[in-house]
Coordinates of N, CA and C in Angstrom, one line a residue:
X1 N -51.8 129.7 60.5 CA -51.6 131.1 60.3 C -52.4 132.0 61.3
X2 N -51.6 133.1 61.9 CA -52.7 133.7 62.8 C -53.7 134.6 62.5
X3 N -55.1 134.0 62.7 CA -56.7 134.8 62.3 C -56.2 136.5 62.0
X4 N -55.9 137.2 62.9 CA -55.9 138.8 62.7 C -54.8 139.0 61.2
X5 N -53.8 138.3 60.8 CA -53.1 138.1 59.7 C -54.3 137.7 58.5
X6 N -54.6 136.7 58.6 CA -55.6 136.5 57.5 C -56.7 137.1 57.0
X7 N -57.2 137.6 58.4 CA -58.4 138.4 58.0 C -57.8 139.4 57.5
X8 N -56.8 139.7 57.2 CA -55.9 141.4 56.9 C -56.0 141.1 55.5
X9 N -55.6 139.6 54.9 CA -55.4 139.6 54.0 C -56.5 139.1 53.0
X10 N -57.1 139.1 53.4 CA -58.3 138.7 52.5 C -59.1 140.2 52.6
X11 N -59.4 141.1 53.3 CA -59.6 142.3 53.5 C -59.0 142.9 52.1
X12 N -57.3 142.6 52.4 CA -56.5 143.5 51.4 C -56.9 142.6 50.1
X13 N -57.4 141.7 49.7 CA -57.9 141.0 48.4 C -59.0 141.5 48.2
X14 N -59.5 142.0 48.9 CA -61.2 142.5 48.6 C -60.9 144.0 48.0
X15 N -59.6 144.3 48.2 CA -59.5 146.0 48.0 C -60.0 147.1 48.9
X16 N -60.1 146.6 50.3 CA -60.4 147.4 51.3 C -61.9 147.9 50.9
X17 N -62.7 147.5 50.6 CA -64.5 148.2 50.4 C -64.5 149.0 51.6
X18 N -65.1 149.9 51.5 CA -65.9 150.9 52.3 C -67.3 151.1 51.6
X19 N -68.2 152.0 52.7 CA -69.0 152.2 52.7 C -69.1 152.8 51.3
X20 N -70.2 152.9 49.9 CA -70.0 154.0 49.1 C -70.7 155.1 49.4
X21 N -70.3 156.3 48.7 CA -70.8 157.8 49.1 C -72.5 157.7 48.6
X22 N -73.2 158.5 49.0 CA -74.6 158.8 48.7 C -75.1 158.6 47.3
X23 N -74.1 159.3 46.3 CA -74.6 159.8 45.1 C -73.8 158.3 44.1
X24 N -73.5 157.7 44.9 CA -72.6 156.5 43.7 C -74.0 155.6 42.7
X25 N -73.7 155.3 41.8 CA -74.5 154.5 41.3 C -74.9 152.9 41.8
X26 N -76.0 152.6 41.7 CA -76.7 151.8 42.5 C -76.1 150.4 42.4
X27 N -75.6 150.1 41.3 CA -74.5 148.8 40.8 C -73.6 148.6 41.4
X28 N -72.9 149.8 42.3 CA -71.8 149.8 42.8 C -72.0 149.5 44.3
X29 N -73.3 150.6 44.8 CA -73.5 150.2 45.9 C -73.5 148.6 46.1
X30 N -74.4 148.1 44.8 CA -74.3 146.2 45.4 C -73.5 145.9 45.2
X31 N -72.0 146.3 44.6 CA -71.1 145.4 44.5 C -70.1 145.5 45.5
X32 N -70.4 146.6 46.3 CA -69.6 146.7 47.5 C -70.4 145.8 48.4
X33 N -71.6 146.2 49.1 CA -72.4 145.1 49.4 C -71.9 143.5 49.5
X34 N -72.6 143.3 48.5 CA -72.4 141.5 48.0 C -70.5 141.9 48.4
X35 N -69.3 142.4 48.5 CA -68.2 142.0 48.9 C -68.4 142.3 50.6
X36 N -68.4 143.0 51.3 CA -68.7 142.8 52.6 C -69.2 141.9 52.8
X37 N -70.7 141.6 52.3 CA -71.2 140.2 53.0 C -70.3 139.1 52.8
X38 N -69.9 138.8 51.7 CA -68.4 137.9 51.4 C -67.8 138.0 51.9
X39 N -67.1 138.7 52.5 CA -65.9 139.2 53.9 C -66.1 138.4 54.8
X40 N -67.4 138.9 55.1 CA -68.0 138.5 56.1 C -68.3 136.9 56.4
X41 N -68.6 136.3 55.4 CA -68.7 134.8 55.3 C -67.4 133.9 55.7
X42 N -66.2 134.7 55.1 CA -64.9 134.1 55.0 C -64.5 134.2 56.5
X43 N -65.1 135.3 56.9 CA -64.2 135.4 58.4 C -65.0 135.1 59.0
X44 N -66.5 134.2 59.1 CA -66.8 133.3 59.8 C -66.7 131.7 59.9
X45 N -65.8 131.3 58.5 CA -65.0 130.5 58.8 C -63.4 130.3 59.2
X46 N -62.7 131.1 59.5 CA -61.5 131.1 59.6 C -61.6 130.9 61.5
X47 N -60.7 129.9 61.7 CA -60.4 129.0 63.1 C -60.6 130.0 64.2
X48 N -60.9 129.9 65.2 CA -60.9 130.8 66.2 C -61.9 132.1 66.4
X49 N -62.6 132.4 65.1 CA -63.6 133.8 64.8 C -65.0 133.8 65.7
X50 N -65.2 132.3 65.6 CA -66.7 132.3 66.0 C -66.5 132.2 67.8
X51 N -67.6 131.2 68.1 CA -67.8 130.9 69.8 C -67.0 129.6 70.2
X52 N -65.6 128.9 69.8 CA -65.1 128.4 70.3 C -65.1 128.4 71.9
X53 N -65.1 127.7 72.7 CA -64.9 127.2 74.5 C -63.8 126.2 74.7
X54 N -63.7 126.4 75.9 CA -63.9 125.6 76.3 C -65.2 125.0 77.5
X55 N -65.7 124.3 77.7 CA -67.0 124.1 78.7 C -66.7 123.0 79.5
X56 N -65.8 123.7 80.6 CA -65.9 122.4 82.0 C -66.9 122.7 83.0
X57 N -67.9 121.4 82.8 CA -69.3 121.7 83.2 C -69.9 123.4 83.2
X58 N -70.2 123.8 84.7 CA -70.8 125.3 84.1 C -69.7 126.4 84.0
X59 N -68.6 125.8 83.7 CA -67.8 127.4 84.1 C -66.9 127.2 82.5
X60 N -66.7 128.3 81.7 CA -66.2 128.7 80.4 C -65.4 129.0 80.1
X61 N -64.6 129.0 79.5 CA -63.3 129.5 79.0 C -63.5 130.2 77.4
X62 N -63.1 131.0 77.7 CA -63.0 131.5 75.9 C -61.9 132.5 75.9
X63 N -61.2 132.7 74.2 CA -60.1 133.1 74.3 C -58.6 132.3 73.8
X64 N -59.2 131.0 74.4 CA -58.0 130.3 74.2 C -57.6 128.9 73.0
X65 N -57.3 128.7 72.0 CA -57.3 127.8 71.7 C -56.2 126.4 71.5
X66 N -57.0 125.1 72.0 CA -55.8 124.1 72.1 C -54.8 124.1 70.8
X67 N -54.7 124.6 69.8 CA -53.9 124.7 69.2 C -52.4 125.3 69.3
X68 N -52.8 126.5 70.3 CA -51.6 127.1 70.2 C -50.9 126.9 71.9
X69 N -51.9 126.0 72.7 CA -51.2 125.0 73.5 C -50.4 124.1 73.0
X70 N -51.0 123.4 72.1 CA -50.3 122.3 72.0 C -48.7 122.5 70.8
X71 N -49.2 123.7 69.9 CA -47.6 124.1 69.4 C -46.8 124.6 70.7
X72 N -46.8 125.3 71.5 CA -45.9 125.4 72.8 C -45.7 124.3 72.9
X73 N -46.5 123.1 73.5 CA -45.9 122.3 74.1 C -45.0 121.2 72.9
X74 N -45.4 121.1 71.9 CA -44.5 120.5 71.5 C -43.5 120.9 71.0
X75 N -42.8 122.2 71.3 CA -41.8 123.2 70.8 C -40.4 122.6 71.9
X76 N -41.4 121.8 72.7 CA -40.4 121.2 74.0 C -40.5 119.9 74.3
X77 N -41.5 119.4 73.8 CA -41.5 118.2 74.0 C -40.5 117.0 73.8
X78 N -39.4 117.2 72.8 CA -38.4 116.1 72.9 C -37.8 116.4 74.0
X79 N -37.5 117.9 74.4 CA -36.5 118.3 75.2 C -37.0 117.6 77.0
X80 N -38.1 117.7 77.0 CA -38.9 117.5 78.6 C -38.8 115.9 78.3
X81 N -39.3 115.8 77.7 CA -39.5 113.8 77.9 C -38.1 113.1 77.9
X82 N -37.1 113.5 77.1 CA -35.8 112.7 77.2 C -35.5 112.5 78.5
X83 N -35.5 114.1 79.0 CA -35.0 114.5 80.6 C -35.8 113.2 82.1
X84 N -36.5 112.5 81.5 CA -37.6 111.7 82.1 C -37.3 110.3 82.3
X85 N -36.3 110.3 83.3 CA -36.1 108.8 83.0 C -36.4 107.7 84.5
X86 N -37.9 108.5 84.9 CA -38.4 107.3 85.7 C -39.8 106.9 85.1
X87 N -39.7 106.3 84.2 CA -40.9 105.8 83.4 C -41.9 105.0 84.1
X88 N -41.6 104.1 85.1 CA -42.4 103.7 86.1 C -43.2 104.3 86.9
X89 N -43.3 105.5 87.1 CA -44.1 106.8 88.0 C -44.8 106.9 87.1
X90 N -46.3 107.7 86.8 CA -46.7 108.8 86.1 C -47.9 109.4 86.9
X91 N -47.7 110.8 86.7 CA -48.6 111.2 87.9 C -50.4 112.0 87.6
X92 N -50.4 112.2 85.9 CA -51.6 112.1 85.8 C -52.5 110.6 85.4
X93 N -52.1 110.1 85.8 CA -52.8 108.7 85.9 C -53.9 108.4 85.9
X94 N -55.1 107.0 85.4 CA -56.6 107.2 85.3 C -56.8 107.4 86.6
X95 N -56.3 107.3 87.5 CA -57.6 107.8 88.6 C -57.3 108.8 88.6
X96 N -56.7 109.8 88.4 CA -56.6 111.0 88.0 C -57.7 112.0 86.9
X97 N -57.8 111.6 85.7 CA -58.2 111.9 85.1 C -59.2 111.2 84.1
X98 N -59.8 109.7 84.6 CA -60.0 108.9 84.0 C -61.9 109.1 84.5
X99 N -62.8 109.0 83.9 CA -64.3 109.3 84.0 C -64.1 110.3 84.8
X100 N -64.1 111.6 84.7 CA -64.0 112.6 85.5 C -65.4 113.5 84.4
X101 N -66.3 114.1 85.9 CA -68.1 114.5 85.2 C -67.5 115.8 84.7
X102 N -68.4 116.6 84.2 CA -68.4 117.8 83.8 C -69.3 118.3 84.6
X103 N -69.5 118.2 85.9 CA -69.3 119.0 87.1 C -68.0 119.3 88.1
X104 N -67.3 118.0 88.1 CA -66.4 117.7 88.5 C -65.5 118.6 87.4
X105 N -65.5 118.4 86.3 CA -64.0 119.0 85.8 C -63.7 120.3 85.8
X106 N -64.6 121.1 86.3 CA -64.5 123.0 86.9 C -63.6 122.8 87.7
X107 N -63.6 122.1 89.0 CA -62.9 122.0 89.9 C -61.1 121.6 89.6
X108 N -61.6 120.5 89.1 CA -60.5 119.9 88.9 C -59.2 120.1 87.8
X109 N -59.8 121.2 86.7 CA -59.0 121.8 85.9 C -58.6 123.0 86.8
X110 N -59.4 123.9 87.2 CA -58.9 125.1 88.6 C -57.7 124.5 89.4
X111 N -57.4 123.6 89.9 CA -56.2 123.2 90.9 C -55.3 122.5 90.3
X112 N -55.4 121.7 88.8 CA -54.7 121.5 88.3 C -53.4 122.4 87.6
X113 N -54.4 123.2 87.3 CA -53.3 124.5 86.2 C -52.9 125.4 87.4
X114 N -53.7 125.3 88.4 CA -53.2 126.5 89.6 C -51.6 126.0 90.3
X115 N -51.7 124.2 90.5 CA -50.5 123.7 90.6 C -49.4 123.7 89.6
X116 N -49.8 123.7 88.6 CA -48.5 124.4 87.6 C -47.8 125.4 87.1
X117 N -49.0 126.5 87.5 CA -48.5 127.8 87.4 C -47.6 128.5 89.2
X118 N -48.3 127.5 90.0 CA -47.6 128.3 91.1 C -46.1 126.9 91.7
X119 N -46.6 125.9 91.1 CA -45.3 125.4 91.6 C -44.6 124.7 90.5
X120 N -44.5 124.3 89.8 CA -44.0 123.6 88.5 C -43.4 124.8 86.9
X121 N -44.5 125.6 86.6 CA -43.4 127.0 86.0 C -43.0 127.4 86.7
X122 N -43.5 128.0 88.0 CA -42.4 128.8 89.0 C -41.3 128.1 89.5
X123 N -41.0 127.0 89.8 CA -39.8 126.4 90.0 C -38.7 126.3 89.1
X124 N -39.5 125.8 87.7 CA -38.5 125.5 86.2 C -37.9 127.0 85.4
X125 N -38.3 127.8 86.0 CA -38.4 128.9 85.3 C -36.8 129.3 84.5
X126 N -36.1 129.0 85.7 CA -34.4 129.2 85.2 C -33.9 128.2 84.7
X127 N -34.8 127.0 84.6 CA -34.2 125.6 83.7 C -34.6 125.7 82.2
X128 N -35.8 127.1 81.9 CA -35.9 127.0 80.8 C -34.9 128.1 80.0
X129 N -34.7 128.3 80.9 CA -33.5 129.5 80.2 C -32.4 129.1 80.1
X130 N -31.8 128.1 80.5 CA -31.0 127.3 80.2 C -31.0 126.3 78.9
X131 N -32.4 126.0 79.0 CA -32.4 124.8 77.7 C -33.0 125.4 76.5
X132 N -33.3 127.1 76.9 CA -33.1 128.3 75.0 C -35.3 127.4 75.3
X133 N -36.2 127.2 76.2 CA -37.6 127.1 75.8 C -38.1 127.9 76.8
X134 N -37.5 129.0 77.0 CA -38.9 130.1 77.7 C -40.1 130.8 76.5
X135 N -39.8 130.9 75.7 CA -40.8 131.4 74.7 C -41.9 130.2 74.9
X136 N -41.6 128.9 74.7 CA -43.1 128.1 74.3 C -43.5 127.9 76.6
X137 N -42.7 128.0 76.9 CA -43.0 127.8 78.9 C -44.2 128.8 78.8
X138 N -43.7 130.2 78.4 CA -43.9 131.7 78.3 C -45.5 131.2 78.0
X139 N -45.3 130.7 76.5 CA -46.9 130.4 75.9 C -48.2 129.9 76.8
X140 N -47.3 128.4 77.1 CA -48.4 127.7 78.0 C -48.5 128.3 79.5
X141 N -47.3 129.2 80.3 CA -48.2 129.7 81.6 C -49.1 130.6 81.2
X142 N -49.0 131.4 80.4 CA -49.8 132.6 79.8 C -51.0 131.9 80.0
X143 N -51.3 131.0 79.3 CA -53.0 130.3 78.7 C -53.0 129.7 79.6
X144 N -52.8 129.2 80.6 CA -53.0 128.7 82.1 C -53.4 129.3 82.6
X145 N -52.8 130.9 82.8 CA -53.2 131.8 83.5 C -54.7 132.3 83.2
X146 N -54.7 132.8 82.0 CA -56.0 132.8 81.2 C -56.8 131.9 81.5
X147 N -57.0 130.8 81.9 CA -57.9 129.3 81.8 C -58.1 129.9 83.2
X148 N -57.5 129.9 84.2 CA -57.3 129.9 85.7 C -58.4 131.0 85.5
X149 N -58.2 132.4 85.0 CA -58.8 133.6 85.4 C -60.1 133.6 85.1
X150 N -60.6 132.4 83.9 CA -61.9 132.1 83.6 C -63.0 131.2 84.4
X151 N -61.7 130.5 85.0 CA -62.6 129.8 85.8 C -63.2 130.1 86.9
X152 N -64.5 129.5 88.0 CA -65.6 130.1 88.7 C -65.8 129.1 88.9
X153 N -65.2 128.2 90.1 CA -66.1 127.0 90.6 C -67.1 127.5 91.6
X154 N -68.3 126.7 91.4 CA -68.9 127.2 92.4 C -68.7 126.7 93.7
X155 N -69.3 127.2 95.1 CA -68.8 127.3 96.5 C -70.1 126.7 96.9
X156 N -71.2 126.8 96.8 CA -72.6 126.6 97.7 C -72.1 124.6 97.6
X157 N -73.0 125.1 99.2 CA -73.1 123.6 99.9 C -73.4 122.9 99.1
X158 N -74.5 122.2 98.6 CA -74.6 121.1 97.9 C -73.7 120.6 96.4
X159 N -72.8 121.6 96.5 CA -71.6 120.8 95.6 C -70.8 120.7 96.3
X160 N -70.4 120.4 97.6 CA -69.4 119.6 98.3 C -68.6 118.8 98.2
X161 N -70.1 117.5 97.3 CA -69.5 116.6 97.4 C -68.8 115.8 96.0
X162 N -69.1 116.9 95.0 CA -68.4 117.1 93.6 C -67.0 117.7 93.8
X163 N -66.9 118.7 94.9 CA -65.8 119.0 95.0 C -64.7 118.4 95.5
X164 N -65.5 118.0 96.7 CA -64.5 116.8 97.3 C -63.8 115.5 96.4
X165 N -65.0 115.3 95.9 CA -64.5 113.8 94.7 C -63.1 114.8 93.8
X166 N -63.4 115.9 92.7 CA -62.5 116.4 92.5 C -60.6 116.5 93.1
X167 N -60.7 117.1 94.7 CA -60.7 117.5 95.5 C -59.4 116.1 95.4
X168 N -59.9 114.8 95.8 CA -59.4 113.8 95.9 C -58.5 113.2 94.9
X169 N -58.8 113.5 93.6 CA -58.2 113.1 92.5 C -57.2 114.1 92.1
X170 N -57.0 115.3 92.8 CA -55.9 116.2 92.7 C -55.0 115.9 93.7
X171 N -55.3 115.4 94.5 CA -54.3 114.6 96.0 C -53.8 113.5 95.6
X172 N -54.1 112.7 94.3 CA -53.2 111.6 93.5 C -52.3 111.9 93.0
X173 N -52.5 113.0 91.8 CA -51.9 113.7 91.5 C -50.5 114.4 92.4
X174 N -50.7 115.1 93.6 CA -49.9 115.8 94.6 C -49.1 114.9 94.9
X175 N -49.6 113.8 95.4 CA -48.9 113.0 96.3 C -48.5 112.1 95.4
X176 N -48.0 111.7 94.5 CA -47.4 111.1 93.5 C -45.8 112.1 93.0
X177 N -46.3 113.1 92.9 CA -45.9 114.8 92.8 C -44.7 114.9 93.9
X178 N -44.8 114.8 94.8 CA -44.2 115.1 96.4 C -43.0 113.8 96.8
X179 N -43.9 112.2 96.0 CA -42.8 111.2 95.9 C -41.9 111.2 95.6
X180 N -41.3 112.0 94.5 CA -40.1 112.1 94.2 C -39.1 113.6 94.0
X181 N -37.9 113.3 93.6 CA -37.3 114.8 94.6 C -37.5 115.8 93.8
X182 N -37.6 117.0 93.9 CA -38.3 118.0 92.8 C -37.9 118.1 91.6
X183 N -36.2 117.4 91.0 CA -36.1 118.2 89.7 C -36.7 117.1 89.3
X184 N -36.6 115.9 89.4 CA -37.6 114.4 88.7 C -38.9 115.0 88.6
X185 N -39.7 115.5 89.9 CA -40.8 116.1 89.3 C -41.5 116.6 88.5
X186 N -40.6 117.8 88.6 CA -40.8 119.0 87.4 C -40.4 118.2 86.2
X187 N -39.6 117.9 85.9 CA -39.4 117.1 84.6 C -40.8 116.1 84.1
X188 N -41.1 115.6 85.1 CA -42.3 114.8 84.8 C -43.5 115.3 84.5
X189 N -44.1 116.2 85.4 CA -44.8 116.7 85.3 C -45.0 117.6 83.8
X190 N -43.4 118.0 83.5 CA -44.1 118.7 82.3 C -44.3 118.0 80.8
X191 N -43.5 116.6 81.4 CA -43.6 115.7 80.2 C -44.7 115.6 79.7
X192 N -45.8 115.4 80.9 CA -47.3 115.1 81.3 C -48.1 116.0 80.6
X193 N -47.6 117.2 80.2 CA -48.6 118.2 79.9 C -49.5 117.7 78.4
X194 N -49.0 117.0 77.8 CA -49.5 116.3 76.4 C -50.7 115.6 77.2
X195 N -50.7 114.8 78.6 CA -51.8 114.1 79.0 C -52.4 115.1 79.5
X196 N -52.5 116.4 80.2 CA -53.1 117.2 80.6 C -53.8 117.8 79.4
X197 N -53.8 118.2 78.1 CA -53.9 118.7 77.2 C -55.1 117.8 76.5
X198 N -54.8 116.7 76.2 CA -55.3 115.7 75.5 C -56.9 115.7 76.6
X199 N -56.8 115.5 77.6 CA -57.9 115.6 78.6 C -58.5 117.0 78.5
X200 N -58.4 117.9 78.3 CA -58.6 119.2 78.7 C -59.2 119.5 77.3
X201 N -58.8 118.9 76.1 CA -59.5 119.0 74.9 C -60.9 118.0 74.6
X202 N -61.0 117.6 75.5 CA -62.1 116.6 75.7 C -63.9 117.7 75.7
X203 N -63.1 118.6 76.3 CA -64.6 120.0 77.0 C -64.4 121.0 75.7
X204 N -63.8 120.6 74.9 CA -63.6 121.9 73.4 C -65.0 122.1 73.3
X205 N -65.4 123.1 73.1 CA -66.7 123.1 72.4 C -66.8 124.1 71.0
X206 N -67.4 123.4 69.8 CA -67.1 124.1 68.7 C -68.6 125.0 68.7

């Protein structure tokens, strides 16, 4: 259920408390009291209220939660994977994403999502309008875009060579990507998003 809905409604169970006036009796002052602070407890546990992240190595993401990635993507998922029928290929593969540091994964989530937002949605974009799933496409470029805008790899010399390692394991990726003719691609690639996802929730931080 989405947080801004619930908090409405537990608000509206409380009977909307306000502040009381000056001259109210002192019983009442606490009993408004003691229900705000109660409010307040409830809507520190409801999903998403507190400091949720994500934390790939130093650079943060907030704002987004793997939840409502992964309902997009499974809103399509029979529809992407049927369409997939070179099962022999797969292009996030362990050396792809397999012991990848949390230095490394700043980088390597940055060019990841940047490759799917500029070549993989932008290519499919009319295929999903066709198969009636631009709403959940819609979802996941959105929160790509958002992840992308969060991200901040750093540039100074002595991560070079974090970068480059990175750097490398997105060129498996590519060039795996590039082997075959683009609508196989895109098909694949978005099949894959469940393995991008699955990885990417690895850096959640509660």
């Amino acid at each position: 259920m989405d947080f801004q809905y619930r908090l409405q409604n537990l608000w509206s169970l409380a009977g909307r408390p306000s502040c009381p006036p000056l001259l109210a009796m002192a019983s009442r002052m606490q009993m408004a009291a003691l229900t705000c602070l109660s409010l307040l407890l409830l809507w520190s546990q409801v999903p998403g209220a507190q400091g949720q992240k994500f934390q790939f190595g130093p650079c943060q993401v907030k704002g987004v939660l793997p939840q409502k990635l992964w309902e997009a993507f499974w809103a399509v998922k029979d529809t992407m994977q049927a369409q997939d029928n070179i099962t022999s290929v797969r292009l996030l593969r362990q050396e792809v994403l397999q012991n990848v540091s949390a230095a490394e994964s700043c980088y390597l989530v940055h060019t990841l999502l940047e490759f799917y937002l500029k070549t993989v949605f932008k290519n499919y974009h009319d295929r999903t309008v066709e198969v009636r799933t631009l709403k959940s496409f819609s979802t996941l470029a959105n929160n790509f875009v958002l992840i992308v805008s969060q991200l901040q790899p750093s540039q100074e010399n002595e991560m070079f060579a974090i970068r480059d390692s990175a750097h490398r394991r997105f060129l498996l990726f590519r060039r795996a990507f590039k082997q075959l003719d683009m609508e196989a691609a895109l098909t694949k690639a978005l099949g894959e998003v469940d393995v991008l996802l699955t990885w990417m929730q690895k850096f959640y931080k509660f």
